[in-house]
CSV table of N, CA and C in Angstrom, one decimal:
chain,number,residue,atom,x,y,z
Q,1,MET,N,114.1,99.3,77.0
Q,1,MET,CA,113.5,100.5,76.6
Q,1,MET,C,112.0,100.6,76.9
Q,2,PRO,N,111.6,101.7,77.4
Q,2,PRO,CA,110.2,101.8,77.8
Q,2,PRO,C,109.3,102.0,76.6
Q,3,ASN,N,108.0,101.6,76.8
Q,3,ASN,CA,106.9,101.9,75.8
Q,3,ASN,C,106.3,103.2,76.1
Q,4,TYR,N,106.0,104.0,75.1
Q,4,TYR,CA,105.2,105.2,75.3
Q,4,TYR,C,103.9,105.2,74.5
Q,5,GLU,N,102.9,105.7,75.1
Q,5,GLU,CA,101.6,105.7,74.4
Q,5,GLU,C,101.4,107.1,73.9
Q,6,TYR,N,100.9,107.2,72.6
Q,6,TYR,CA,100.6,108.5,72.0
Q,6,TYR,C,99.2,108.5,71.4
Q,7,LYS,N,98.6,109.7,71.3
Q,7,LYS,CA,97.3,109.8,70.7
Q,7,LYS,C,97.4,111.0,69.7
Q,8,CYS,N,96.8,110.8,68.5
Q,8,CYS,CA,96.8,111.8,67.5
Q,8,CYS,C,95.7,112.8,67.8
Q,9,GLU,N,96.0,114.1,67.8
Q,9,GLU,CA,95.0,115.1,68.1
Q,9,GLU,C,94.1,115.3,66.9
Q,10,GLN,N,94.5,114.9,65.7
Q,10,GLN,CA,93.7,115.1,64.5
Q,10,GLN,C,92.7,114.0,64.3
Q,11,CYS,N,93.2,112.7,64.2
Q,11,CYS,CA,92.3,111.6,63.9
Q,11,CYS,C,91.9,110.8,65.1
Q,12,GLY,N,92.6,111.0,66.2
Q,12,GLY,CA,92.2,110.2,67.4
Q,12,GLY,C,92.9,108.9,67.5
Q,13,HIS,N,93.8,108.5,66.6
Q,13,HIS,CA,94.5,107.2,66.6
Q,13,HIS,C,95.4,107.1,67.8
Q,14,SER,N,95.2,106.0,68.6
Q,14,SER,CA,96.1,105.7,69.7
Q,14,SER,C,97.1,104.6,69.4
Q,15,PHE,N,98.3,104.8,69.8
Q,15,PHE,CA,99.3,103.7,69.5
Q,15,PHE,C,100.4,103.8,70.5
Q,16,GLU,N,101.2,102.7,70.6
Q,16,GLU,CA,102.3,102.6,71.5
Q,16,GLU,C,103.6,102.5,70.6
Q,17,ILE,N,104.7,103.1,71.1
Q,17,ILE,CA,105.9,102.9,70.5
Q,17,ILE,C,107.0,102.8,71.5
Q,18,GLN,N,108.0,102.0,71.2
Q,18,GLN,CA,109.1,101.8,72.1
Q,18,GLN,C,110.3,102.6,71.7
Q,19,HIS,N,110.8,103.5,72.5
Q,19,HIS,CA,112.0,104.2,72.2
Q,19,HIS,C,112.7,104.6,73.5
Q,20,SER,N,114.0,105.0,73.3
Q,20,SER,CA,114.8,105.4,74.5
Q,20,SER,C,114.2,106.6,75.2
Q,21,MET,N,114.6,106.8,76.4
Q,21,MET,CA,114.1,107.9,77.2
Q,21,MET,C,114.8,109.2,76.7
Q,22,LYS,N,116.0,109.0,76.1
Q,22,LYS,CA,116.7,110.2,75.5
Q,22,LYS,C,116.2,110.7,74.2
Q,23,GLU,N,115.4,109.8,73.5
Q,23,GLU,CA,114.9,110.2,72.2
Q,23,GLU,C,113.8,111.3,72.4
Q,24,ALA,N,113.6,112.1,71.4
Q,24,ALA,CA,112.6,113.1,71.4
Q,24,ALA,C,111.2,112.4,71.2
Q,25,PRO,N,110.1,113.0,71.8
Q,25,PRO,CA,108.8,112.4,71.6
Q,25,PRO,C,108.4,112.4,70.1
Q,26,LEU,N,107.6,111.4,69.8
Q,26,LEU,CA,107.1,111.3,68.4
Q,26,LEU,C,106.1,112.5,68.2
Q,27,VAL,N,106.2,113.2,67.0
Q,27,VAL,CA,105.4,114.4,66.7
Q,27,VAL,C,104.3,114.1,65.8
Q,28,ASN,N,104.5,113.2,64.8
Q,28,ASN,CA,103.5,113.0,63.7
Q,28,ASN,C,102.9,111.6,63.8
Q,29,CYS,N,101.6,111.5,63.6
Q,29,CYS,CA,100.8,110.3,63.6
Q,29,CYS,C,101.2,109.5,62.4
Q,30,PRO,N,101.4,108.1,62.6
Q,30,PRO,CA,101.8,107.3,61.5
Q,30,PRO,C,100.6,107.1,60.5
Q,31,LYS,N,99.4,107.4,60.9
Q,31,LYS,CA,98.2,107.2,60.0
Q,31,LYS,C,97.9,108.4,59.1
Q,32,CYS,N,97.9,109.6,59.8
Q,32,CYS,CA,97.4,110.8,59.0
Q,32,CYS,C,98.4,111.9,59.0
Q,33,GLU,N,99.6,111.7,59.7
Q,33,GLU,CA,100.6,112.7,59.8
Q,33,GLU,C,100.2,113.9,60.6
Q,34,GLY,N,99.1,113.8,61.4
Q,34,GLY,CA,98.7,114.8,62.3
Q,34,GLY,C,99.5,114.9,63.5
Q,35,ARG,N,99.4,115.9,64.3
Q,35,ARG,CA,100.2,116.2,65.5
Q,35,ARG,C,99.7,115.2,66.6
Q,36,THR,N,100.7,114.6,67.3
Q,36,THR,CA,100.4,113.6,68.4
Q,36,THR,C,100.8,114.3,69.7
Q,37,ARG,N,100.3,113.6,70.8
Q,37,ARG,CA,100.7,114.0,72.1
Q,37,ARG,C,100.9,112.7,72.9
Q,38,LYS,N,101.8,112.8,73.8
Q,38,LYS,CA,102.2,111.7,74.7
Q,38,LYS,C,101.1,111.5,75.7
Q,39,VAL,N,100.6,110.3,75.9
Q,39,VAL,CA,99.5,110.0,76.9
Q,39,VAL,C,100.2,109.5,78.2
Q,40,ILE,N,99.9,110.2,79.3
Q,40,ILE,CA,100.5,109.7,80.6
Q,40,ILE,C,99.6,108.6,81.1
Q,41,THR,N,100.3,107.4,81.4
Q,41,THR,CA,99.6,106.3,81.9
Q,41,THR,C,100.2,105.9,83.2
Q,42,GLY,N,99.6,104.9,83.8
Q,42,GLY,CA,100.0,104.4,85.1
Q,42,GLY,C,101.3,103.6,85.0
Q,43,GLY,N,101.6,103.0,83.9
Q,43,GLY,CA,102.7,102.2,83.7
Q,43,GLY,C,102.5,100.8,84.2
Q,44,SER,N,103.5,100.0,84.1
Q,44,SER,CA,103.4,98.6,84.4
Q,44,SER,C,103.9,98.3,85.8
Q,45,GLY,N,104.5,99.3,86.5
Q,45,GLY,CA,105.0,99.1,87.8
Q,45,GLY,C,106.4,98.5,87.8
Q,46,PHE,N,107.0,98.3,88.9
Q,46,PHE,CA,108.3,97.8,89.1
Q,46,PHE,C,108.3,96.3,89.4
Q,47,ILE,N,108.9,95.5,88.6
Q,47,ILE,CA,108.9,94.1,88.8
Q,47,ILE,C,110.3,93.6,89.1
Q,48,LEU,N,110.4,92.8,90.2
Q,48,LEU,CA,111.7,92.2,90.6
Q,48,LEU,C,111.7,90.8,90.0
Q,49,LYS,N,112.8,90.4,89.4
Q,49,LYS,CA,112.9,89.1,88.8
Q,49,LYS,C,113.9,88.3,89.7
Q,50,GLY,N,113.7,87.0,89.8
Q,50,GLY,CA,114.5,86.1,90.5
Q,50,GLY,C,113.8,85.6,91.7
Q,51,SER,N,114.6,84.8,92.5
Q,51,SER,CA,114.0,84.1,93.7
Q,51,SER,C,114.0,85.1,94.8
Q,52,ARG,N,113.3,84.8,95.9
Q,52,ARG,CA,113.2,85.7,97.1
Q,52,ARG,C,114.6,85.7,97.8
Q,53,THR,N,115.4,84.8,97.6
Q,53,THR,CA,116.7,84.8,98.2
Q,53,THR,C,117.7,85.7,97.5
Q,54,ASN,N,117.4,86.3,96.4
Q,54,ASN,CA,118.3,87.1,95.7
Q,54,ASN,C,118.4,88.5,96.3
Q,55,TYR,N,117.5,88.9,97.2
Q,55,TYR,CA,117.4,90.2,97.8
Q,55,TYR,C,118.1,90.3,99.1
Q,56,PRO,N,118.5,91.5,99.6
Q,56,PRO,CA,119.1,91.6,100.9
Q,56,PRO,C,118.3,91.1,102.0
Q,57,MET,N,118.9,90.7,103.1
Q,57,MET,CA,118.2,90.2,104.2
Q,57,MET,C,117.3,91.2,104.9
Q,58,GLY,N,117.6,92.5,104.8
Q,58,GLY,CA,116.7,93.5,105.4
Q,58,GLY,C,115.4,93.7,104.6
Q,59,SER,N,115.3,93.2,103.5
Q,59,SER,CA,114.2,93.4,102.6
Q,59,SER,C,113.0,92.7,103.1
Q,60,ASN,N,111.8,93.3,102.9
Q,60,ASN,CA,110.5,92.7,103.3
Q,60,ASN,C,110.2,91.4,102.4
Q,61,LEU,N,110.9,91.2,101.3
Q,61,LEU,CA,110.7,90.1,100.5
Q,61,LEU,C,111.4,88.8,100.9
Q,62,THR,N,112.4,89.0,101.8
Q,62,THR,CA,113.1,87.9,102.3
Q,62,THR,C,112.5,87.3,103.5
Q,63,PRO,N,112.3,86.0,103.6
Q,63,PRO,CA,111.7,85.4,104.8
Q,63,PRO,C,112.7,85.7,106.0
Q,64,GLN,N,112.1,86.2,107.1
Q,64,GLN,CA,112.9,86.4,108.3
Q,64,GLN,C,112.6,85.3,109.2
Q,65,CYS,N,113.4,84.2,109.1
Q,65,CYS,CA,113.1,83.0,110.0
Q,65,CYS,C,114.5,82.4,110.3
Q,66,GLY,N,114.4,81.4,111.1
Q,66,GLY,CA,115.6,80.7,111.6
Q,66,GLY,C,115.4,80.4,113.1
Q,67,ARG,N,116.5,80.5,113.8
Q,67,ARG,CA,116.5,80.1,115.2
Q,67,ARG,C,115.8,81.1,116.1
Q,68,GLU,N,115.7,82.4,115.6
Q,68,GLU,CA,115.1,83.4,116.4
Q,68,GLU,C,113.6,83.5,116.3
Q,69,GLN,N,113.1,83.3,115.1
Q,69,GLN,CA,111.6,83.4,114.9
Q,69,GLN,C,111.2,82.5,113.7
Q,70,SER,N,109.9,82.2,113.7
Q,70,SER,CA,109.4,81.3,112.7
Q,70,SER,C,108.7,82.2,111.6
Q,71,CYS,N,108.8,81.8,110.4
Q,71,CYS,CA,108.1,82.5,109.3
Q,71,CYS,C,107.2,81.6,108.5
Q,72,CYS,N,107.2,80.3,108.8
Q,72,CYS,CA,106.5,79.4,108.0
Q,72,CYS,C,105.2,78.9,108.7
Q,73,GLY,N,104.8,79.6,109.7
Q,73,GLY,CA,103.5,79.3,110.4
Q,73,GLY,C,103.7,78.3,111.6
Q,74,ARG,N,104.9,77.8,111.8
Q,74,ARG,CA,105.1,76.9,112.9
Q,74,ARG,C,105.1,77.7,114.2
Q,75,SER,N,104.8,77.0,115.3
Q,75,SER,CA,104.7,77.7,116.6
Q,75,SER,C,106.1,77.9,117.2
Q,76,THR,N,107.1,77.1,116.8
Q,76,THR,CA,108.5,77.2,117.2
Q,76,THR,C,109.4,77.5,116.1
Q,77,PRO,N,110.5,78.2,116.3
Q,77,PRO,CA,111.4,78.6,115.2
Q,77,PRO,C,112.0,77.4,114.6
Q,78,CYS,N,112.4,77.5,113.3
Q,78,CYS,CA,113.0,76.4,112.6
Q,78,CYS,C,114.5,76.3,112.9
Q,79,GLU,N,115.0,75.1,112.7
Q,79,GLU,CA,116.5,74.9,113.0
Q,79,GLU,C,117.3,75.5,111.8
Q,80,THR,N,116.7,75.4,110.6
Q,80,THR,CA,117.4,76.1,109.4
Q,80,THR,C,116.3,76.8,108.7
Q,81,ARG,N,116.7,77.9,108.0
Q,81,ARG,CA,115.8,78.6,107.2
Q,81,ARG,C,115.4,77.8,106.0
Q,82,PRO,N,114.2,77.9,105.4
Q,82,PRO,CA,113.8,77.2,104.2
Q,82,PRO,C,114.7,77.4,103.0
Q,83,CYS,N,115.2,78.6,102.9
Q,83,CYS,CA,116.1,78.9,101.8
Q,83,CYS,C,117.5,78.3,101.9
Q,84,ASP,N,117.9,77.8,103.1
Q,84,ASP,CA,119.2,77.1,103.3
Q,84,ASP,C,119.1,75.7,103.0
Q,85,LYS,N,117.9,75.1,102.8
Q,85,LYS,CA,117.8,73.6,102.5
Q,85,LYS,C,118.3,73.3,101.1
């Protein structure tokens, strides 16, 4: 579930709350019961978990090496890809 940042229009209290995208936005401040508004932030970005070999071969995250080309800085292509070892 995503975190949402809110700010109270009455007392200025800023806080984060975690709730489903389907839930209605929080309306009242937990400190003063004043009206809140959702603050638009940049977010944390998109994070891929796992090793580089978990992604499709066409991906920029996967090393493109082997017999056709070198990806590890060698002047000649490798016999086997580093991820096959």
